[in-house]
Short mmCIF file of C-alpha atoms and ligand atoms in Angstrom, two decimals:
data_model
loop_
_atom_site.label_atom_id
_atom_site.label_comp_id
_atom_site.label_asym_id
_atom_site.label_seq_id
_atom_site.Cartn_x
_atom_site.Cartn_y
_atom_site.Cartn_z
CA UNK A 1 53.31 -97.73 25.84
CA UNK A 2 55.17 -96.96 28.41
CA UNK A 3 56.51 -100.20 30.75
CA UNK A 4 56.37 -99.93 34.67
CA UNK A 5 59.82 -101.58 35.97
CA UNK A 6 58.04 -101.56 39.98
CA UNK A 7 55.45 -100.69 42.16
CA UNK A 8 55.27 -99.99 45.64
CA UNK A 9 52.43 -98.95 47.95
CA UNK A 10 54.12 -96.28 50.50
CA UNK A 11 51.46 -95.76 52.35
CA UNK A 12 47.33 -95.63 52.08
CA UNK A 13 46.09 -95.53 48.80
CA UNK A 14 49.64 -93.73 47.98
CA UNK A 15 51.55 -95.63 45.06
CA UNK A 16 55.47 -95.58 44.20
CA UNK A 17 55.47 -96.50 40.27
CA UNK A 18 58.99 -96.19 38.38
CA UNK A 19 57.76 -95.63 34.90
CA UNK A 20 60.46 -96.65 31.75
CA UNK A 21 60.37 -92.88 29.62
CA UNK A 22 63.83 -92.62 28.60
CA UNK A 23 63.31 -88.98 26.94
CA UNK A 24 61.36 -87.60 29.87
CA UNK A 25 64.00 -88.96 32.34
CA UNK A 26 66.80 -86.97 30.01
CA UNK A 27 65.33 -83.88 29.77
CA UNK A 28 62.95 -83.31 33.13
CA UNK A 29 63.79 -81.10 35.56
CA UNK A 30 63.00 -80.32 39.37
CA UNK A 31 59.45 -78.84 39.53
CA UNK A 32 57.81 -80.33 36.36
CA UNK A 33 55.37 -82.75 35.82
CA UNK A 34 53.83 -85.53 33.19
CA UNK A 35 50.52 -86.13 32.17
CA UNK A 36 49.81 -89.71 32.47
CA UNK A 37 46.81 -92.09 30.95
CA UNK A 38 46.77 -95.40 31.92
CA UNK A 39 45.00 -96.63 28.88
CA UNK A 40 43.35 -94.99 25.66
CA UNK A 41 40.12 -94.29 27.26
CA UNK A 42 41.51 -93.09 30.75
CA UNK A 43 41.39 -89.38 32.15
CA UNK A 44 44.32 -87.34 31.97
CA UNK A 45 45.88 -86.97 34.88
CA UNK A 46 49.08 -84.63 35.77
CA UNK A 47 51.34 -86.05 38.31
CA UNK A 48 54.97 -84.62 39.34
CA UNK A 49 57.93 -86.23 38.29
CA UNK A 50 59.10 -86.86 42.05
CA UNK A 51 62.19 -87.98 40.74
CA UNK A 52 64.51 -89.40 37.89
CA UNK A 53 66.88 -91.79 36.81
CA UNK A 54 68.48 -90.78 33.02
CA UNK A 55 70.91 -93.57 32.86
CA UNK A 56 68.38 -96.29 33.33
CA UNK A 57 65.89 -94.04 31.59
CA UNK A 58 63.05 -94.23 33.91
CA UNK A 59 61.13 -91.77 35.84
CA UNK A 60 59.43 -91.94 39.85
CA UNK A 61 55.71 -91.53 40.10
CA UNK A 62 54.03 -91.14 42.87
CA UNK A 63 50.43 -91.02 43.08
CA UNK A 64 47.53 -90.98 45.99
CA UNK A 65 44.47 -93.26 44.31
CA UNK A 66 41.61 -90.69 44.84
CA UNK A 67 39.39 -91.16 42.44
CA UNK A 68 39.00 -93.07 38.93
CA UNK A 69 42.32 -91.66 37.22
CA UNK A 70 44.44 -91.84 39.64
CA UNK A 71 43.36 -95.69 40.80
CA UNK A 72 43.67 -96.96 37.48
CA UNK A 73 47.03 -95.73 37.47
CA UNK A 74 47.84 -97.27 40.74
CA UNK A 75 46.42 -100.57 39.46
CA UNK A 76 49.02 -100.91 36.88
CA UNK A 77 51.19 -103.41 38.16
CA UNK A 78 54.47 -104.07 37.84
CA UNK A 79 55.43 -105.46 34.00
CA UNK A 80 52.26 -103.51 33.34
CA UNK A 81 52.12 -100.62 31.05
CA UNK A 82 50.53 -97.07 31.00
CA UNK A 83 49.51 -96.00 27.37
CA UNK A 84 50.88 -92.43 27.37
CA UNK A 85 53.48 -90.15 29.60
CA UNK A 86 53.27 -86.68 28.08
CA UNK A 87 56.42 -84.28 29.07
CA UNK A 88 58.05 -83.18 30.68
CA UNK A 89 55.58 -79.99 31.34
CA UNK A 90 55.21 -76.83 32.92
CA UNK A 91 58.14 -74.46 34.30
CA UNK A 92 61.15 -75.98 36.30
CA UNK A 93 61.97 -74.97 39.87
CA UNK A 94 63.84 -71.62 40.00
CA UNK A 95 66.77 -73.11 41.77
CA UNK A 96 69.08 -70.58 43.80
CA UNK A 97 71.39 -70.62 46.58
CA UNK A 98 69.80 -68.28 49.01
CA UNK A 99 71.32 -70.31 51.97
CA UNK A 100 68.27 -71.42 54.71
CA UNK A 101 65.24 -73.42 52.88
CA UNK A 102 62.28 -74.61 54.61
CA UNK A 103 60.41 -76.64 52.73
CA UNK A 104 57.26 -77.78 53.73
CA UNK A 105 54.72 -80.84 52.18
CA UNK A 106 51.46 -82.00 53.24
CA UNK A 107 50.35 -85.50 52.50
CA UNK A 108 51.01 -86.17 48.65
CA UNK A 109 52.12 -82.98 48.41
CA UNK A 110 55.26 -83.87 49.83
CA UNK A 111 56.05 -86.34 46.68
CA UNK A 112 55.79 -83.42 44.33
CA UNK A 113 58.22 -81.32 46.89
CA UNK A 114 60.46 -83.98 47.20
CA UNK A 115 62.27 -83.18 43.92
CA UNK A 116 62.66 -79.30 44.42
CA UNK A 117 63.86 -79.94 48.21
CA UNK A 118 66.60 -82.36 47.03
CA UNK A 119 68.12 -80.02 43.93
CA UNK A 120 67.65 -76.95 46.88
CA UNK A 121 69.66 -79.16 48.86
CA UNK A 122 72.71 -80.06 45.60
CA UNK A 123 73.03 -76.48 44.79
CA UNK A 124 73.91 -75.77 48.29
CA UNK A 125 70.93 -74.86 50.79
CA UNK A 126 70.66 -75.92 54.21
CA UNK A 127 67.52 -77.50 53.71
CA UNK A 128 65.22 -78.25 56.53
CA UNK A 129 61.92 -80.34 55.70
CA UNK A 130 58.96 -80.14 57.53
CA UNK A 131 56.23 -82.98 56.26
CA UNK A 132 53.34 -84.00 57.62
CA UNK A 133 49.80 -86.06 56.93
CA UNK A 134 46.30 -87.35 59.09
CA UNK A 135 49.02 -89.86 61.05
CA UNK A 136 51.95 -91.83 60.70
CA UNK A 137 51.28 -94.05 57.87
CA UNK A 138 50.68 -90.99 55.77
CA UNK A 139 53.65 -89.09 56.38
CA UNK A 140 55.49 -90.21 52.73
CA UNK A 141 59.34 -90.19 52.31
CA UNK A 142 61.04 -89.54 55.62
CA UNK A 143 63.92 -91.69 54.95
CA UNK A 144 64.65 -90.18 50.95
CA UNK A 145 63.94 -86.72 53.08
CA UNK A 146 66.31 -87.41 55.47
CA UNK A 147 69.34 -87.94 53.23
CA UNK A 148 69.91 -84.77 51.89
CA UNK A 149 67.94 -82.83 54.59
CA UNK A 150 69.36 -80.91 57.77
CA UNK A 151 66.45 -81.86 59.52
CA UNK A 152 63.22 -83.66 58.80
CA UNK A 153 60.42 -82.17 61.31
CA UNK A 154 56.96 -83.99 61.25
CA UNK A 155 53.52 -82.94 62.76
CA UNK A 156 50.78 -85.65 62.49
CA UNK A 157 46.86 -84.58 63.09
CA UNK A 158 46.69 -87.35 65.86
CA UNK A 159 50.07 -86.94 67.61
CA UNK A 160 51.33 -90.35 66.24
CA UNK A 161 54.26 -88.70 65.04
CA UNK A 162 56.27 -85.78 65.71
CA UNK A 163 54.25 -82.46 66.79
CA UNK A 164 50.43 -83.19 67.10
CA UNK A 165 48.57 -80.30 64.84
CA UNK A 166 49.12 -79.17 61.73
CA UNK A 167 53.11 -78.36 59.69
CA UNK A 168 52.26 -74.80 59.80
CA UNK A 169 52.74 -75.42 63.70
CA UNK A 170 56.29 -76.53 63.52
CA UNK A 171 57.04 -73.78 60.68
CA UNK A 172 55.75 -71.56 63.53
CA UNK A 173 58.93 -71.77 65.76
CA UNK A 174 61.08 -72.12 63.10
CA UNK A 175 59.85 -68.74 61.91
CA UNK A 176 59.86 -67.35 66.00
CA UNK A 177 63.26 -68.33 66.13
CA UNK A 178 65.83 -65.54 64.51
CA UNK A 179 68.56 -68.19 64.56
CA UNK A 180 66.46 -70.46 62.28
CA UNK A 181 64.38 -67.71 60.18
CA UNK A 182 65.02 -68.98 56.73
CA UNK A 183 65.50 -67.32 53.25
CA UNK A 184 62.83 -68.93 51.47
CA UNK A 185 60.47 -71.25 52.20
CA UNK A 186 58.68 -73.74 49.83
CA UNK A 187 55.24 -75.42 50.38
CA UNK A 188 53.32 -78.42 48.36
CA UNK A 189 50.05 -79.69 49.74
CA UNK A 190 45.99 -79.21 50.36
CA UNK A 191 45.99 -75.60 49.27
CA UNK A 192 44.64 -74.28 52.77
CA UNK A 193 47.88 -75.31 54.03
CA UNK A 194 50.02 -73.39 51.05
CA UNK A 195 47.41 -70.44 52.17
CA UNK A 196 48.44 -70.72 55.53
CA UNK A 197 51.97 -70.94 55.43
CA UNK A 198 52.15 -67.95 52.70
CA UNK A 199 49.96 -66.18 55.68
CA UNK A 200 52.63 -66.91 57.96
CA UNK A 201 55.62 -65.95 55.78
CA UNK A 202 54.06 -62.64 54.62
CA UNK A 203 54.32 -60.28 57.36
CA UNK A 204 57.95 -61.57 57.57
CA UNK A 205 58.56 -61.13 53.44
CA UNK A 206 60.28 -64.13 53.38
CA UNK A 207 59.89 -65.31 49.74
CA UNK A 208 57.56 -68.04 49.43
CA UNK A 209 56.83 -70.77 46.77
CA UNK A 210 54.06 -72.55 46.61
CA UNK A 211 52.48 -75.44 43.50
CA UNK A 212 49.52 -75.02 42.56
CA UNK A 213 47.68 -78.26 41.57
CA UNK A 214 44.57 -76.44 39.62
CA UNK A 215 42.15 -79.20 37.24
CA UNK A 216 44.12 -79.57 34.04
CA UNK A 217 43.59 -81.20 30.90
CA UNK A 218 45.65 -80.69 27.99
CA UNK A 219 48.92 -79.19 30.16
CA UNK A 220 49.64 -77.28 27.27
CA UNK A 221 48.31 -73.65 27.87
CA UNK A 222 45.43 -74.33 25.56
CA UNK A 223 42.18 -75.19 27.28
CA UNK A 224 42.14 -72.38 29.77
CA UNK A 225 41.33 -75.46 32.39
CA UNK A 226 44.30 -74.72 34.67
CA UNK A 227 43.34 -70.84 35.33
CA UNK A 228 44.77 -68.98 38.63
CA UNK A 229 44.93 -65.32 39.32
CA UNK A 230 48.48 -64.40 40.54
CA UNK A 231 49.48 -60.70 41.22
CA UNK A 232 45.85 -59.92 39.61
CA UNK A 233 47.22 -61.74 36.21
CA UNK A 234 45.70 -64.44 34.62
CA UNK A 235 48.07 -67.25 34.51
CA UNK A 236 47.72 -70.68 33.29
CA UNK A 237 49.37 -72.93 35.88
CA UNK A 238 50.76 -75.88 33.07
CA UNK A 239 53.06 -73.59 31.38
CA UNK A 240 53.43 -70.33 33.48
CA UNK A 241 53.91 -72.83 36.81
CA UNK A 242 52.76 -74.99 38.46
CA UNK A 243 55.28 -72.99 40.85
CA UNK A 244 53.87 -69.57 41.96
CA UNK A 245 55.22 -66.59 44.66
CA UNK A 246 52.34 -67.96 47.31
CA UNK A 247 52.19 -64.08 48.33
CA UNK A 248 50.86 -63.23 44.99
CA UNK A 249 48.32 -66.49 44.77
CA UNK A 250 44.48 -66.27 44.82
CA UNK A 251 43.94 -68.86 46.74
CA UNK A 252 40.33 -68.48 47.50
CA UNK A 253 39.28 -68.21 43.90
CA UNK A 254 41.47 -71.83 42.62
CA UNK A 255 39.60 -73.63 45.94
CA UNK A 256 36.51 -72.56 44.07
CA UNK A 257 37.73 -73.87 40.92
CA UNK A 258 39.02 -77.08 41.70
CA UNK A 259 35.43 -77.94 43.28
CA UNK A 260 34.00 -77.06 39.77
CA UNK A 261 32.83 -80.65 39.03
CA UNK A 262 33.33 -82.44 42.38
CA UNK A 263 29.49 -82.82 42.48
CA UNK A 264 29.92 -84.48 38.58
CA UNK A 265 32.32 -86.82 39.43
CA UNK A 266 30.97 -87.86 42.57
CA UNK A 267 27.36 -88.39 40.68
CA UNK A 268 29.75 -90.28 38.12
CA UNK A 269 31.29 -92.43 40.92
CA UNK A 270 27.84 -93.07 42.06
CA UNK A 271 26.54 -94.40 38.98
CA UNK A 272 29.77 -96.47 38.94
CA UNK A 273 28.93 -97.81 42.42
CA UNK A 274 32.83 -96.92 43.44
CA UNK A 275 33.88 -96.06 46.72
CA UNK A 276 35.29 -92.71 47.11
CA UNK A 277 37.19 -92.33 50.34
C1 FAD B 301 50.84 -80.16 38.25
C2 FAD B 301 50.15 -81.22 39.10
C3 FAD B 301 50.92 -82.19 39.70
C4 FAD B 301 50.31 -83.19 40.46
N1 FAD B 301 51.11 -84.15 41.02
C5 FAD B 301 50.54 -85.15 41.71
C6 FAD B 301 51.36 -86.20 42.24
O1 FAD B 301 52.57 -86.24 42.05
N2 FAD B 301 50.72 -87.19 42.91
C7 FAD B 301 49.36 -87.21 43.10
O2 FAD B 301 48.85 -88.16 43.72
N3 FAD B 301 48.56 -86.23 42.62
C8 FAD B 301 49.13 -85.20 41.92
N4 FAD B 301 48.31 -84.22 41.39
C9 FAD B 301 46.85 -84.28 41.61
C10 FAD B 301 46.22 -85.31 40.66
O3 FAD B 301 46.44 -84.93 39.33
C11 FAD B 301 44.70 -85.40 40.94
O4 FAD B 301 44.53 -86.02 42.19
C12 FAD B 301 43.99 -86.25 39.89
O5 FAD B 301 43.92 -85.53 38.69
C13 FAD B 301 42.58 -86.60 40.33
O6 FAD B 301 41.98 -87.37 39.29
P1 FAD B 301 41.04 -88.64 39.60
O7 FAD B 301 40.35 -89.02 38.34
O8 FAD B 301 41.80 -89.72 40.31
O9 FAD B 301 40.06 -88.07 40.64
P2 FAD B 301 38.70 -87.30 40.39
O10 FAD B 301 37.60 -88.27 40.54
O11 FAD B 301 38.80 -86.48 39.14
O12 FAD B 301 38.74 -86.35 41.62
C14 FAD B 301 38.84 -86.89 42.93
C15 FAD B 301 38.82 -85.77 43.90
O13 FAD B 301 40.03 -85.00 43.73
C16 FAD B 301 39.72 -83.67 43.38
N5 FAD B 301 40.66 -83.29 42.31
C17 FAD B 301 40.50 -83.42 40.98
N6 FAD B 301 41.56 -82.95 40.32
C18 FAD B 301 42.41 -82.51 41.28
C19 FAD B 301 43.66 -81.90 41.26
N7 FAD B 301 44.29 -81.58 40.12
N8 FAD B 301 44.24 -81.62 42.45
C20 FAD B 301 43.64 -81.89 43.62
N9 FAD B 301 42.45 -82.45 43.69
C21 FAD B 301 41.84 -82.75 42.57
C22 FAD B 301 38.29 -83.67 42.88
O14 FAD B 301 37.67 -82.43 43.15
C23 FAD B 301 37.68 -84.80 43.68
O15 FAD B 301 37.24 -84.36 44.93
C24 FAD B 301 48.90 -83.20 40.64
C25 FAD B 301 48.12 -82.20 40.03
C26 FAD B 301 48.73 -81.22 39.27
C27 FAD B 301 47.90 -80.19 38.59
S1 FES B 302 45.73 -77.52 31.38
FE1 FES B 302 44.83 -76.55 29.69
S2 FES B 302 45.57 -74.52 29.82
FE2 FES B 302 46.59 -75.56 31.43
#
């Protein structure tokens, strides 16, 4: 069992749970991820390590309730317990010093960035941040963002904060800009927005990384669950990534994937009488 010291709610349906793992906390690094069941009859459910403490031997979850998995683990409260934390898993961030970052997170996706952006940021990038959500509640971790970032840009769908449209918008004039063109850029979030922004970076070959958050269930290259085409190889994203060149992605074919049992889980949820939002 593995203890929960606190729990937070950072904004809707988004949970902050520091987990006690003491030998995931030593050994994870930037990029990789756990797979978590709340109790012994719970899904699996991968969720980034968005960040780690070794000396107090606890790890930073952070997880958007969207369906049955991922609200039981969100209803664990503090003093509570999760049954198992399996990791660390999957490749660590290739981290270089290339000199201009831009790394850019959409909704959740910006708590499995946040890890990568601050060890770009200690090995000596100039790290600008672009996040955004649906509005201003959802934008997650401006603040931790902002203490390592040179900038922290936001775009909300509704205007409430920062530039009203989409991140790909502000990434826009960065990119327009010569002065601000960076080296590499890194993107976490609803894959139509990692499509877009390796769409934008392409013509431009700036390198561009992208996490790819296929269906997984064992996270250990065996199943075949986590499947994406990169380059025109098969790869299995829970020990080849879950960090891929975004140039190289098929995006369109993973989009079909993960909607492989939508329609089952929703019947499921049905059944259930749960409320999916
Ligand atoms: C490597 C990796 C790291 C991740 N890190 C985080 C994280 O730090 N925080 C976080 O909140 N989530 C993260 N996710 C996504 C999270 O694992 C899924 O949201 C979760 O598995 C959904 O399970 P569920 O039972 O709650 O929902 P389900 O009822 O199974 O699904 C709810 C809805 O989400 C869709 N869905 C199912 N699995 C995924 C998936 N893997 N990614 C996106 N949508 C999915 C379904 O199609 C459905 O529409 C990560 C996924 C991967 C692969
Ligand atoms: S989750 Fe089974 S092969 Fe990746």
């Amino acid at each position: 069992m593995y203890k929960v010291v606190s729990t937070e709610v950072i904004a809707p349906s988004v949970h902050r749970l520091v987990v006690e793992a003491p030998r995931v906390a030593a050994a994870r690094r930037p990029g990789q991820f756990v797979i978590v069941r709340s109790s012994a009859d719970a899904e699996r459910i991968p969720l980034t390590i968005a960040d780690a403490d070794a000396d107090a031997g606890t790890i930073t979850l952070i997880v958007q309730a969207i369906g049955r998995g991922t609200r039981e683990i969100a209803e664990v409260p503090s003093g509570g317990a999760l049954r198992d934390v399996a990791g660390p898993l999957g490749e660590p961030t290739e981290i270089r010093r290339v000199g201009r970052v831009v790394c850019v997170g959409g909704g959740v996706g910006t708590a499995v960035l946040f890890p990568l952006a601050k060890a770009l940021a200690e090995a000596g990038n100039e790290v600008t941040t672009i996040i955004g959500g649906r509005s201003e509640p959802f934008v997650i971790l401006r603040r931790e963002l902002a203490a390592f970032s040179k900038a922290v840009l936001t775009a909300t769908e509704d205007g409430s904060l920062g530039v009203k449209g989409f991140v790909t918008a502000v990434l826009a004039e960065i990119l327009a800009d010569p002065a601000r063109v960076p080296a590499a850029v890194y993107a976490v979030g609803p894959l139509p927005m990692m499509a877009a922004v390796a769409e934008q970076t392409r013509p431009m070959g700036i390198r561009t990384i992208v996490s790819l958050n296929p269906i997984m269930i064992d996270g250990t290259g065996m199943c075949g669950g986590c499947r994406v085409t990169v380059g025109g190889q098969t790869k299995f994203a829970c020990v080849d990534g879950p960090e891929f060149d975004g140039h190289q992605v098929d995006f369109r074919e993973l989009a079909n994937r993960q909607g492989t049992y939508a329609e089952h889980e929703c019947r499921l949820s049905n059944a259930r009488g749960e409320n999916r939002s």
